[in-house]
CSV table of C-alpha atoms and ligand atoms in Angstrom, one decimal:
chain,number,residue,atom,x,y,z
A,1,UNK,CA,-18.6,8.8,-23.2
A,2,UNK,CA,-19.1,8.0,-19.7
A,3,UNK,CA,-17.0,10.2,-17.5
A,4,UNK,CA,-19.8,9.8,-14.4
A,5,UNK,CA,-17.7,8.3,-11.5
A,6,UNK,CA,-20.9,6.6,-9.8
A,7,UNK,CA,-21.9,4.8,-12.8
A,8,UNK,CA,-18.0,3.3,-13.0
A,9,UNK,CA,-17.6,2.8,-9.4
A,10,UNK,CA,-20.3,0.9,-9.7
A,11,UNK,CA,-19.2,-1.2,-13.1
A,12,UNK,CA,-16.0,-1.9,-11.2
A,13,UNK,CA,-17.8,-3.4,-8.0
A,14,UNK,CA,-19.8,-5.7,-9.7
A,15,UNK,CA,-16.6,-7.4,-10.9
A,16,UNK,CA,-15.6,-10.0,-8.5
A,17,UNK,CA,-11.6,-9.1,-8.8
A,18,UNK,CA,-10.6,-11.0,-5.6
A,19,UNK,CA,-6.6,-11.2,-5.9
A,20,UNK,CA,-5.7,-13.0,-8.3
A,21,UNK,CA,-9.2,-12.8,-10.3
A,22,UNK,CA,-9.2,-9.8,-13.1
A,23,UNK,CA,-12.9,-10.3,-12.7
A,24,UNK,CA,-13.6,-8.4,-15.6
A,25,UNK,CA,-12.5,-5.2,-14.0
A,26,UNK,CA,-9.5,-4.7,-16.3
A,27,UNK,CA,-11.6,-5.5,-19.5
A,28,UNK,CA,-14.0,-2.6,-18.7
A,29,UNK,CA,-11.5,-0.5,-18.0
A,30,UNK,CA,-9.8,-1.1,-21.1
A,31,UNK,CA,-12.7,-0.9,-23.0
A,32,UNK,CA,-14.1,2.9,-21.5
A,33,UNK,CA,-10.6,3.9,-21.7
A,34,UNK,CA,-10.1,2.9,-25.6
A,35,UNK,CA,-13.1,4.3,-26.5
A,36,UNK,CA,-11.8,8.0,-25.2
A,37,UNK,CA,-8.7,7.4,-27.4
A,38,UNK,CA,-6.2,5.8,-24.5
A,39,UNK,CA,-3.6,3.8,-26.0
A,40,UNK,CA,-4.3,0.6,-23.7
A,41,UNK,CA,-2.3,-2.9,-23.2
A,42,UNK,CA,-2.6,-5.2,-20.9
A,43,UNK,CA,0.3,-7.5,-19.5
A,44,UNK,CA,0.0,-10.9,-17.5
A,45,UNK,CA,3.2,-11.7,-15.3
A,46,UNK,CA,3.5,-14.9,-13.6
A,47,UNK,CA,6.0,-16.4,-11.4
A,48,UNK,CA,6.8,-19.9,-9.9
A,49,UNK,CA,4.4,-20.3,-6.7
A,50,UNK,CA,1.9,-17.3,-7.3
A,51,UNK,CA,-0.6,-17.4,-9.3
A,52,UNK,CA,-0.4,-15.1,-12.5
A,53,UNK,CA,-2.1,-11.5,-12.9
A,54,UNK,CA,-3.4,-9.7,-15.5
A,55,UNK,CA,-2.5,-5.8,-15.9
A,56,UNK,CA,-3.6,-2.2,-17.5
A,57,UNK,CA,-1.0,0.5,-18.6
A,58,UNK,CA,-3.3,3.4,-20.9
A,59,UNK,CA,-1.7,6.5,-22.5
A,60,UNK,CA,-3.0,9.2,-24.4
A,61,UNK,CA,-0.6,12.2,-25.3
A,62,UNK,CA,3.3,11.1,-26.3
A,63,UNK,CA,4.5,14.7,-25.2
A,64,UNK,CA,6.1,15.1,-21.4
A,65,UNK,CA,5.4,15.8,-19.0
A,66,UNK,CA,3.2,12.2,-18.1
A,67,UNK,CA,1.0,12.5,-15.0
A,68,UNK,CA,0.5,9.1,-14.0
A,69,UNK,CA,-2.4,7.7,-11.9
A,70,UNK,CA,-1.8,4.7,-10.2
A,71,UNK,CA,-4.2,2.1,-8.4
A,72,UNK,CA,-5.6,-1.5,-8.5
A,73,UNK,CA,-8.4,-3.4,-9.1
A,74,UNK,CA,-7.9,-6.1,-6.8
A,75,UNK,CA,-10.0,-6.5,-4.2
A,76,UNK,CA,-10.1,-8.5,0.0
A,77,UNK,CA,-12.1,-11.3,-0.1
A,78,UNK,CA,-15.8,-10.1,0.8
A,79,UNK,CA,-15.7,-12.4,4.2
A,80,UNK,CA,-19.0,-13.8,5.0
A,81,UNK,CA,-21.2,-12.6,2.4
A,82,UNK,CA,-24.3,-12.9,4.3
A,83,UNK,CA,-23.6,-10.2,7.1
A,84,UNK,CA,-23.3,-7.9,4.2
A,85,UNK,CA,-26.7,-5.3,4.4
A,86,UNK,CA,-25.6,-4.8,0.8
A,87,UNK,CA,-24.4,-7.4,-1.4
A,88,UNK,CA,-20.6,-6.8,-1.7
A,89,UNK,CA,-20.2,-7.2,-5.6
A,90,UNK,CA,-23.6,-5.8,-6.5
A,91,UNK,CA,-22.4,-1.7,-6.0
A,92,UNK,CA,-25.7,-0.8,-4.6
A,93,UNK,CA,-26.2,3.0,-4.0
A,94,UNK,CA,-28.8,3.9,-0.7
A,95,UNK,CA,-29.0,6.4,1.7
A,96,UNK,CA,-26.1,9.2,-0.8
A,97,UNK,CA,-24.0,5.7,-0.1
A,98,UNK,CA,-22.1,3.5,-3.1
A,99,UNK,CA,-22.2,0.3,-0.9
A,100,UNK,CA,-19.4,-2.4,-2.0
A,101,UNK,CA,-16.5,-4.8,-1.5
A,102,UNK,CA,-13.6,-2.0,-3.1
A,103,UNK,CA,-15.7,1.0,-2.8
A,104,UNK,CA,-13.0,2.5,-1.4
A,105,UNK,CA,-10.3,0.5,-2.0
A,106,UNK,CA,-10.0,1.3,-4.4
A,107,UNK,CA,-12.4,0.6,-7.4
A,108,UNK,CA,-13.9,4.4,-6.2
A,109,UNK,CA,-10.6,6.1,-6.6
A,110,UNK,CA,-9.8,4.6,-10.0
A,111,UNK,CA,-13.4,5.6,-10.9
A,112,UNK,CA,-12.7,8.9,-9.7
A,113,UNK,CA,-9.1,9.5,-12.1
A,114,UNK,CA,-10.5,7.6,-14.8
A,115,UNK,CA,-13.5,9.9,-15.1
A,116,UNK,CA,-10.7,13.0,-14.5
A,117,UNK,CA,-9.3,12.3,-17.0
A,118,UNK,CA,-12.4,11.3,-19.5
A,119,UNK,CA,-13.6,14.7,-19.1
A,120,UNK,CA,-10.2,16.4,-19.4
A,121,UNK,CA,-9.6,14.5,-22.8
A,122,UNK,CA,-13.2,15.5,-24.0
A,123,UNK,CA,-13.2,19.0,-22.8
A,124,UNK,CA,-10.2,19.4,-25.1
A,125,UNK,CA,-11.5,17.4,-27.6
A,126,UNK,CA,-8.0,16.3,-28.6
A,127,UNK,CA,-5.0,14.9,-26.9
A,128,UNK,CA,-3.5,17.0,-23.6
A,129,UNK,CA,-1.0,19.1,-23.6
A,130,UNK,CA,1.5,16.5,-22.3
A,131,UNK,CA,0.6,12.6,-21.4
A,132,UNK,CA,-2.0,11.2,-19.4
A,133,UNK,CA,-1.3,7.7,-18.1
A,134,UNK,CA,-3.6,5.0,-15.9
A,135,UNK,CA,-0.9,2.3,-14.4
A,136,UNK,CA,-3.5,-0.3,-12.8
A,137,UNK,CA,-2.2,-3.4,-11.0
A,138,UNK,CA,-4.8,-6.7,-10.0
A,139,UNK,CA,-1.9,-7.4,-7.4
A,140,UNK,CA,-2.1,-5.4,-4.4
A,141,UNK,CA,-3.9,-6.9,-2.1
A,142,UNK,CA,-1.9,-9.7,-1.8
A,143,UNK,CA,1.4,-10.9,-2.0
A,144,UNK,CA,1.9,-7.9,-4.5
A,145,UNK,CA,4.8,-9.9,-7.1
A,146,UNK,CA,2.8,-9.8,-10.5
A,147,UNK,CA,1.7,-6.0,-9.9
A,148,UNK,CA,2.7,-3.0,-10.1
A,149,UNK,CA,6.5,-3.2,-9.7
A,150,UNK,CA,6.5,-5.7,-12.7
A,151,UNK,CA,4.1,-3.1,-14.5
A,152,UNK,CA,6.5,-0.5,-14.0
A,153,UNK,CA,9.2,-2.6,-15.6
A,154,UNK,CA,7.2,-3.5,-18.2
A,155,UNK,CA,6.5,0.1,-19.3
A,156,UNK,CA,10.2,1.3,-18.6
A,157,UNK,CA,11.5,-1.3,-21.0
A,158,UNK,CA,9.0,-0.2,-23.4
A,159,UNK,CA,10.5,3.5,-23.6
A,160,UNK,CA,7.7,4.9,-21.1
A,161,UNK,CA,8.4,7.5,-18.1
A,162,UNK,CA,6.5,9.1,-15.7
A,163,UNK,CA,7.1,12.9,-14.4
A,164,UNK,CA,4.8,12.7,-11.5
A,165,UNK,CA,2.4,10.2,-10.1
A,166,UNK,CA,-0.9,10.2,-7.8
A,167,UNK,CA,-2.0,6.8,-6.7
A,168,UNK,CA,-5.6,6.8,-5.7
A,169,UNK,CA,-5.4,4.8,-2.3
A,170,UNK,CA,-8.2,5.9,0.2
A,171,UNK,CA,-5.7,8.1,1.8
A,172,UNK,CA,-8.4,10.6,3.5
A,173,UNK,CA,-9.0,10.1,7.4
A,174,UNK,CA,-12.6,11.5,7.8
A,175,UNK,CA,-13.3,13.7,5.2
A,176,UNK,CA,-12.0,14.0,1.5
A,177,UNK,CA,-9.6,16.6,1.8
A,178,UNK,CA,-7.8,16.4,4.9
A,179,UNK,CA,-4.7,14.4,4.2
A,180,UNK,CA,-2.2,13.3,1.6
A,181,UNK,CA,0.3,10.6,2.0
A,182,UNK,CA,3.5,11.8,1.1
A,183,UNK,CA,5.7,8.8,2.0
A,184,UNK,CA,5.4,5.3,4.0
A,185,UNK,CA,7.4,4.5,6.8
A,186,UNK,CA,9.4,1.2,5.6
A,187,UNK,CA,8.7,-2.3,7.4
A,188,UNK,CA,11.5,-4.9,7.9
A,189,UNK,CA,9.9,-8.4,9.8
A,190,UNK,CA,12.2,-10.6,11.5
A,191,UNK,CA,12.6,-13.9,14.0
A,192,UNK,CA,14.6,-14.4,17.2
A,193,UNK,CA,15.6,-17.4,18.2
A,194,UNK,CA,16.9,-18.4,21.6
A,195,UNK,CA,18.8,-21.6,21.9
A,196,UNK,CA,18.8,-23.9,25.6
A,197,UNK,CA,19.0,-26.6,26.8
A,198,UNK,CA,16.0,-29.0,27.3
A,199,UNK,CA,15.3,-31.4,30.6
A,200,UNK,CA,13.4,-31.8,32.9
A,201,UNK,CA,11.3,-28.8,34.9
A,202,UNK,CA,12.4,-30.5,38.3
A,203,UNK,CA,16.2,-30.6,37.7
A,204,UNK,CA,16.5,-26.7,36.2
A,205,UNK,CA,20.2,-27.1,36.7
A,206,UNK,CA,20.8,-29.5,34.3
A,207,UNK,CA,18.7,-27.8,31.8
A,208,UNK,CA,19.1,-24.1,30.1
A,209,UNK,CA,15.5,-22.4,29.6
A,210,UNK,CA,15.8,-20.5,26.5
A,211,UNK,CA,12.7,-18.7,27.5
A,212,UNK,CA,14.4,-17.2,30.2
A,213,UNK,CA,16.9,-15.7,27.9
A,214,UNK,CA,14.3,-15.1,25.1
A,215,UNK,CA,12.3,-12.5,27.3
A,216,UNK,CA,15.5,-10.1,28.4
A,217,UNK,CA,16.0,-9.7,24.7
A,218,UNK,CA,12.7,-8.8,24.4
A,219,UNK,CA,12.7,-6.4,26.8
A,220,UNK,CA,16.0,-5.0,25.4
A,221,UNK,CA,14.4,-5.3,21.6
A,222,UNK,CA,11.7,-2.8,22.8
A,223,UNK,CA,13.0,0.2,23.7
A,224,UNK,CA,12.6,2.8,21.4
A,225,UNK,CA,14.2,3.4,18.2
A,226,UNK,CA,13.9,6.9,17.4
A,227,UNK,CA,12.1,10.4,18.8
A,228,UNK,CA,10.6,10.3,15.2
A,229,UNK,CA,12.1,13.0,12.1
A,230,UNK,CA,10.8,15.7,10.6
A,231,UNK,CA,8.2,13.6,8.3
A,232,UNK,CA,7.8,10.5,10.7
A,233,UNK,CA,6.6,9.1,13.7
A,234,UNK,CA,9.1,7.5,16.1
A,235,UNK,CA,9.8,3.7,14.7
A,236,UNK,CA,8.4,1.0,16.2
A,237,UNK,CA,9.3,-2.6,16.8
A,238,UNK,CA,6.5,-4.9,17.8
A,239,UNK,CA,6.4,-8.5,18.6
A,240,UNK,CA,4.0,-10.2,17.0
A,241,UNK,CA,4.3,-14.0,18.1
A,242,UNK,CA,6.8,-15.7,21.0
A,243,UNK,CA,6.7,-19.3,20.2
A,244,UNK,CA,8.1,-22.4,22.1
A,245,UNK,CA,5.7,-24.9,20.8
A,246,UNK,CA,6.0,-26.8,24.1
A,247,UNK,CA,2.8,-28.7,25.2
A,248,UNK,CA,4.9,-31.0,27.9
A,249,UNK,CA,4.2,-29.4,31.1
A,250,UNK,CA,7.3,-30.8,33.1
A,251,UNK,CA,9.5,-30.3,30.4
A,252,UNK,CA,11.9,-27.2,29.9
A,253,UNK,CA,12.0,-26.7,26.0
A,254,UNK,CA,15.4,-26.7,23.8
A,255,UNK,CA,14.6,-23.5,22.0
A,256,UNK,CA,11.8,-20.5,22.0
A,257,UNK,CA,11.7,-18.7,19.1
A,258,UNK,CA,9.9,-14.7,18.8
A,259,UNK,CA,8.5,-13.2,15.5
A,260,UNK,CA,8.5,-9.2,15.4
A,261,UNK,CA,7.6,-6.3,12.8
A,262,UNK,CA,9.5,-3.2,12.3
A,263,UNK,CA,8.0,0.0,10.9
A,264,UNK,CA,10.9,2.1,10.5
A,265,UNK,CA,11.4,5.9,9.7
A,266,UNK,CA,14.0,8.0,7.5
A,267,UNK,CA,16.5,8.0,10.4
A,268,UNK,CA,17.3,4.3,9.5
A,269,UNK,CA,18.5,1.7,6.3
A,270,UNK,CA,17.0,-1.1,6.7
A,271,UNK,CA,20.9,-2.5,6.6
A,272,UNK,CA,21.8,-0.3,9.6
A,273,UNK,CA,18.4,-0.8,11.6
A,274,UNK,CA,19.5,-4.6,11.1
A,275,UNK,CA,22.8,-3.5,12.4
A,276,UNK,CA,21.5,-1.8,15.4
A,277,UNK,CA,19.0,-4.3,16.4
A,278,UNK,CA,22.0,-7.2,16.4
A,279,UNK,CA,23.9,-4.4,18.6
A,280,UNK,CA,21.3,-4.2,21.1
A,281,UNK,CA,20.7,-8.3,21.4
A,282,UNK,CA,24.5,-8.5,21.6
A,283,UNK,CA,24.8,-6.2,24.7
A,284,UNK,CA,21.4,-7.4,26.4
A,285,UNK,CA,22.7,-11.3,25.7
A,286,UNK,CA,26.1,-10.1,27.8
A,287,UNK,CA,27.5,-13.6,26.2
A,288,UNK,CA,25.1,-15.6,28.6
A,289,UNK,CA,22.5,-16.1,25.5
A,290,UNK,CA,22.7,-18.0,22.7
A,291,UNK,CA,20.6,-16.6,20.2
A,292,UNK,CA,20.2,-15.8,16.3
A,293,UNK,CA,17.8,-13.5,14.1
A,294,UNK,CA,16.7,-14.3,11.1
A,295,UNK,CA,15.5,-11.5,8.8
A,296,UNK,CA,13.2,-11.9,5.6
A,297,UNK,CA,13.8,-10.2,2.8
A,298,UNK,CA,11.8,-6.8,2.5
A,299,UNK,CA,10.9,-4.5,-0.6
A,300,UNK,CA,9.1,-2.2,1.3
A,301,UNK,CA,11.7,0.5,1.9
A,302,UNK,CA,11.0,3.6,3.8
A,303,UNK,CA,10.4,6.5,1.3
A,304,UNK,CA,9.3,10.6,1.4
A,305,UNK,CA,8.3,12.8,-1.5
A,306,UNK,CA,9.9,16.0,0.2
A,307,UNK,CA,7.2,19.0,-0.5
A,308,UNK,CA,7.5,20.9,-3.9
A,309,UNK,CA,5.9,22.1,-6.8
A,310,UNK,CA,3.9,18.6,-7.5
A,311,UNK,CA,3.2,18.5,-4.0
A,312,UNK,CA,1.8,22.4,-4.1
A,313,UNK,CA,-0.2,22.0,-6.8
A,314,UNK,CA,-1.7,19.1,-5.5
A,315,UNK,CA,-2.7,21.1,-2.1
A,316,UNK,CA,-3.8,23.9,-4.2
A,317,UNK,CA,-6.4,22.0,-6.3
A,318,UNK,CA,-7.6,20.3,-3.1
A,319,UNK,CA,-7.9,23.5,-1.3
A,320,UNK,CA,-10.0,25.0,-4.5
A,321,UNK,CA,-12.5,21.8,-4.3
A,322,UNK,CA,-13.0,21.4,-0.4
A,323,UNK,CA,-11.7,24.5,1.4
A,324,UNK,CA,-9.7,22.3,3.4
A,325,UNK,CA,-5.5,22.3,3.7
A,326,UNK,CA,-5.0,18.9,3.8
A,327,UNK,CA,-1.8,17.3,6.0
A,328,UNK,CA,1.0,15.4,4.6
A,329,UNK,CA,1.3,12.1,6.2
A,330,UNK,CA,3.6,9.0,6.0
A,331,UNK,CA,1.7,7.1,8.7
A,332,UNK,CA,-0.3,3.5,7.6
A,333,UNK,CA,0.6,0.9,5.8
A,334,UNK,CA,2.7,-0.2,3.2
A,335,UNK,CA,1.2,0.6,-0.5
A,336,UNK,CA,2.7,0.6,-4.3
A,337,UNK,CA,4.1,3.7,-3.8
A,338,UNK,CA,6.8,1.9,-2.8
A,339,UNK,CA,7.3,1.2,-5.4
A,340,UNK,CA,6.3,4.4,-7.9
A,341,UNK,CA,8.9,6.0,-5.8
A,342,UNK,CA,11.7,4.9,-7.6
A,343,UNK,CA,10.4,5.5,-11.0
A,344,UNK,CA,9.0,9.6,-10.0
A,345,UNK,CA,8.0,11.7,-7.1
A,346,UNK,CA,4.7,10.1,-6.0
A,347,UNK,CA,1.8,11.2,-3.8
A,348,UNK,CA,-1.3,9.4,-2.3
A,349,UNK,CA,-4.7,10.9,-2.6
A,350,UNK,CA,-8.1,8.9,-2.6
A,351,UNK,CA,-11.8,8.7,-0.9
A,352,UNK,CA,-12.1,8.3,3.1
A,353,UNK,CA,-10.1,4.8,4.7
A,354,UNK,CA,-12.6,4.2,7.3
A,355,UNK,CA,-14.7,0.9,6.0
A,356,UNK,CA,-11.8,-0.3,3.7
A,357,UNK,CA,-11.4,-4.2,4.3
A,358,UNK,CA,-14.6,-4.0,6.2
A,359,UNK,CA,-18.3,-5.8,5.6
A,360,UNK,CA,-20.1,-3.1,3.8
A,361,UNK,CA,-17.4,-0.9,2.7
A,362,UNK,CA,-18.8,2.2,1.2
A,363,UNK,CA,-18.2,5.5,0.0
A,364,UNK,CA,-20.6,8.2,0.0
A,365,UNK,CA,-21.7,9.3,-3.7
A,366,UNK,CA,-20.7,13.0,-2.7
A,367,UNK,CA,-17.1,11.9,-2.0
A,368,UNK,CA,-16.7,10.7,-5.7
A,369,UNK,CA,-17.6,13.8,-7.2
A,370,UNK,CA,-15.6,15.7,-4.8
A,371,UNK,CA,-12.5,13.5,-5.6
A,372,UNK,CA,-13.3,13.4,-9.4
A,373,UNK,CA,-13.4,17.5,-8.9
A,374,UNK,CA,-9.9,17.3,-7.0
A,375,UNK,CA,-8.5,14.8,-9.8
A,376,UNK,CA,-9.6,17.0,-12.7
A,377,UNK,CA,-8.6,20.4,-11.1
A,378,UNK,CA,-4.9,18.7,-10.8
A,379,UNK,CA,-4.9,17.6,-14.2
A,380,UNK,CA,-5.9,21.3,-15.4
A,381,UNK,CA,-3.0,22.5,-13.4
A,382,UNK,CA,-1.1,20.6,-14.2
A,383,UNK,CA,-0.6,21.2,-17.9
A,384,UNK,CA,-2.1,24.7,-17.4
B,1,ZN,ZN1,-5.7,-0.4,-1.7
């Protein structure tokens, strides 16, 4: 049985699982995971207008509690392939480096669990004390539909449950150890548009610029949200695009529209934040602007797993491995957890962010055996 992180790390890279492509990523996985004694299905879901992706759930163990590990094999494109020093799909090791596109996001981190809990199984030569399960999406990266949250469906309506879950995202900032993500601030995107008057630039009276109105509810759109909560950063509301599509330079246009991106905090809903942005146009507009939002729909809610016993135990085993007391953080992205959060308390834990998405994303080979180290001390504790 293989339960060396490198040698999988570097299996998983040389699939090309672009989103949607499985790649052959899943296969392997399924196949080194089947071998150990995992109970393994896969699952395809598929929806009108996105292209349909394959899925892993593996179990061994029926008893509770089941520690879930959570991640995808999806990969970003590789970009220009050429300004790559190290093939991105060849998982090249030089220099104590495992060079490749997913190295750290997250092919490495799966690596990492999956060899965890390889060695956990075979230490005990027999099933653990409770359940170990590997939820892994091809759906991340993207538009995120036939993923995880169908996954987790899936194994619901099949009877399964999770106690607690660790998803392997590169969570670290410069060394492996220093933080865990213990929630995600929510994000909420929505349009403004400012209705006028078009004519001509020459005769303003006869014309309403919306643009005019447009800015002072920018303005009043930007002023802060929040001081930030116990968990979170102050919210932030950034504009991301003012449009007016105007290319008539003595023309005054009709309408001018402005796209913006909310990351909110546990101090809002994203219903009330909705409310309170509407509030603020209303006073601001003073009944001199017409104007509108339109908001798109959102499943990425704000979420914190509040500290606990999971949450200590995972600090402990961490602290064991490196030394280091790693910080909780809810700051980045959006991620799955999003997701795991409403089926059991979940943290993020994986390798170092910094070349994720980036030509010749790498991880160095010390880092995986560190994180395998941090994965398998969890697991001990965790049925200890
Ligand atoms: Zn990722």
């Amino acid at each position: 049985m293989s339960a060396d992180p490198v040698a999988i790390a570097r299996e998983l890279i040389r699939c090309r699982s672009v989103t949607p492509e499985e790649g052959g990523a899943l296969v392997y996985l399924q196949d080194l995971l089947a071998r150990a004694g995992f109970e393994v299905h896969r699952a395809i879901f598929a929806e009108p207008g996105t292209a349909p992706v394959d899925n892993l759930y593996a179990r061994i163990g029926n008893a509770k509690p089941n520690l879930l590990f959570a991640g995808h094999t999806d990969v970003v494109p590789a970009g220009n392939e050429a300004a790559w020093a190290h093939p991105p799909f060849a998982g090249e090791l030089a220099g104590g480096k495992l060079y490749g596109r997913g190295a750290v996001d997250m092919k490495g981190g799966i690596a990492c669990f999956a060899a965890a809990a390889l060695d956990y199984v075979d230490a005990r030569a027999s099933k653990p004390k409770g359940s170990i399960s590997l939820l892994i999406t091809g759906d991340e990266e993207s538009v995120a539909i036939n993923g995880t949250v169908k996954l987790l469906r899936w194994a619901a309506d099949r009877g399964e449950s999770f106690d607690h879950c660790i998803l392997g995202e590169p969570s670290n900032v410069e060394t492996v150890g220093d933080t865990i993500k213990a929630g995600r601030r929510g994000s909420l995107n929505g349009s403004l548009i400012v209705t006028g008057r078009q004519g001509h630039v020459a005769y303003p009276e006869r014309a309403e610029n919306p643009i005019r109105g447009l800015t002072i509810l920018i303005a009043a759109l930007q002023a802060p949200l929040d001081e930030g909560s116990e968990h979170f950063t102050p919210s932030n509301l950034e504009f991301t695009s003012v449009d007016v599509g105007n290319a008539t330079v003595n023309l005054i246009p009709g309408e001018a529209r402005a796209r913006f991106n909310i990351r909110y905090n546990d101090r809002h809903s994203q219903a009330a934040l909705k409310t309170l942005i509407e509030r603020r146009a209303e006073s601001a507009a003073a009944g001199r602007i017409r104007y509108a939002f339109e908001w798109q729909q959102s499943n990425a809610d704000v979420f914190v797993t509040k500290p606990g016993a999971f949450t200590e135990l995972a600090i402990a085993a961490i602290v064991e491995v490196t030394g280091r007391k790693p910080r909780l953080s809810t700051s980045g992205g959006t991620s799955d957890a999003r997701f795991i959060k409403d089926y059991c308390p979940v943290l993020e834990f994986g390798l170092v962010g910094q070349t994720m998405h980036q030509v010749d994303e790498c991880t160095s080979v010390q880092d995986l055996s560190t994180l395998t180290a941090i994965y398998r001390r969890i697991i001990e504790k965790y049925f200890g």
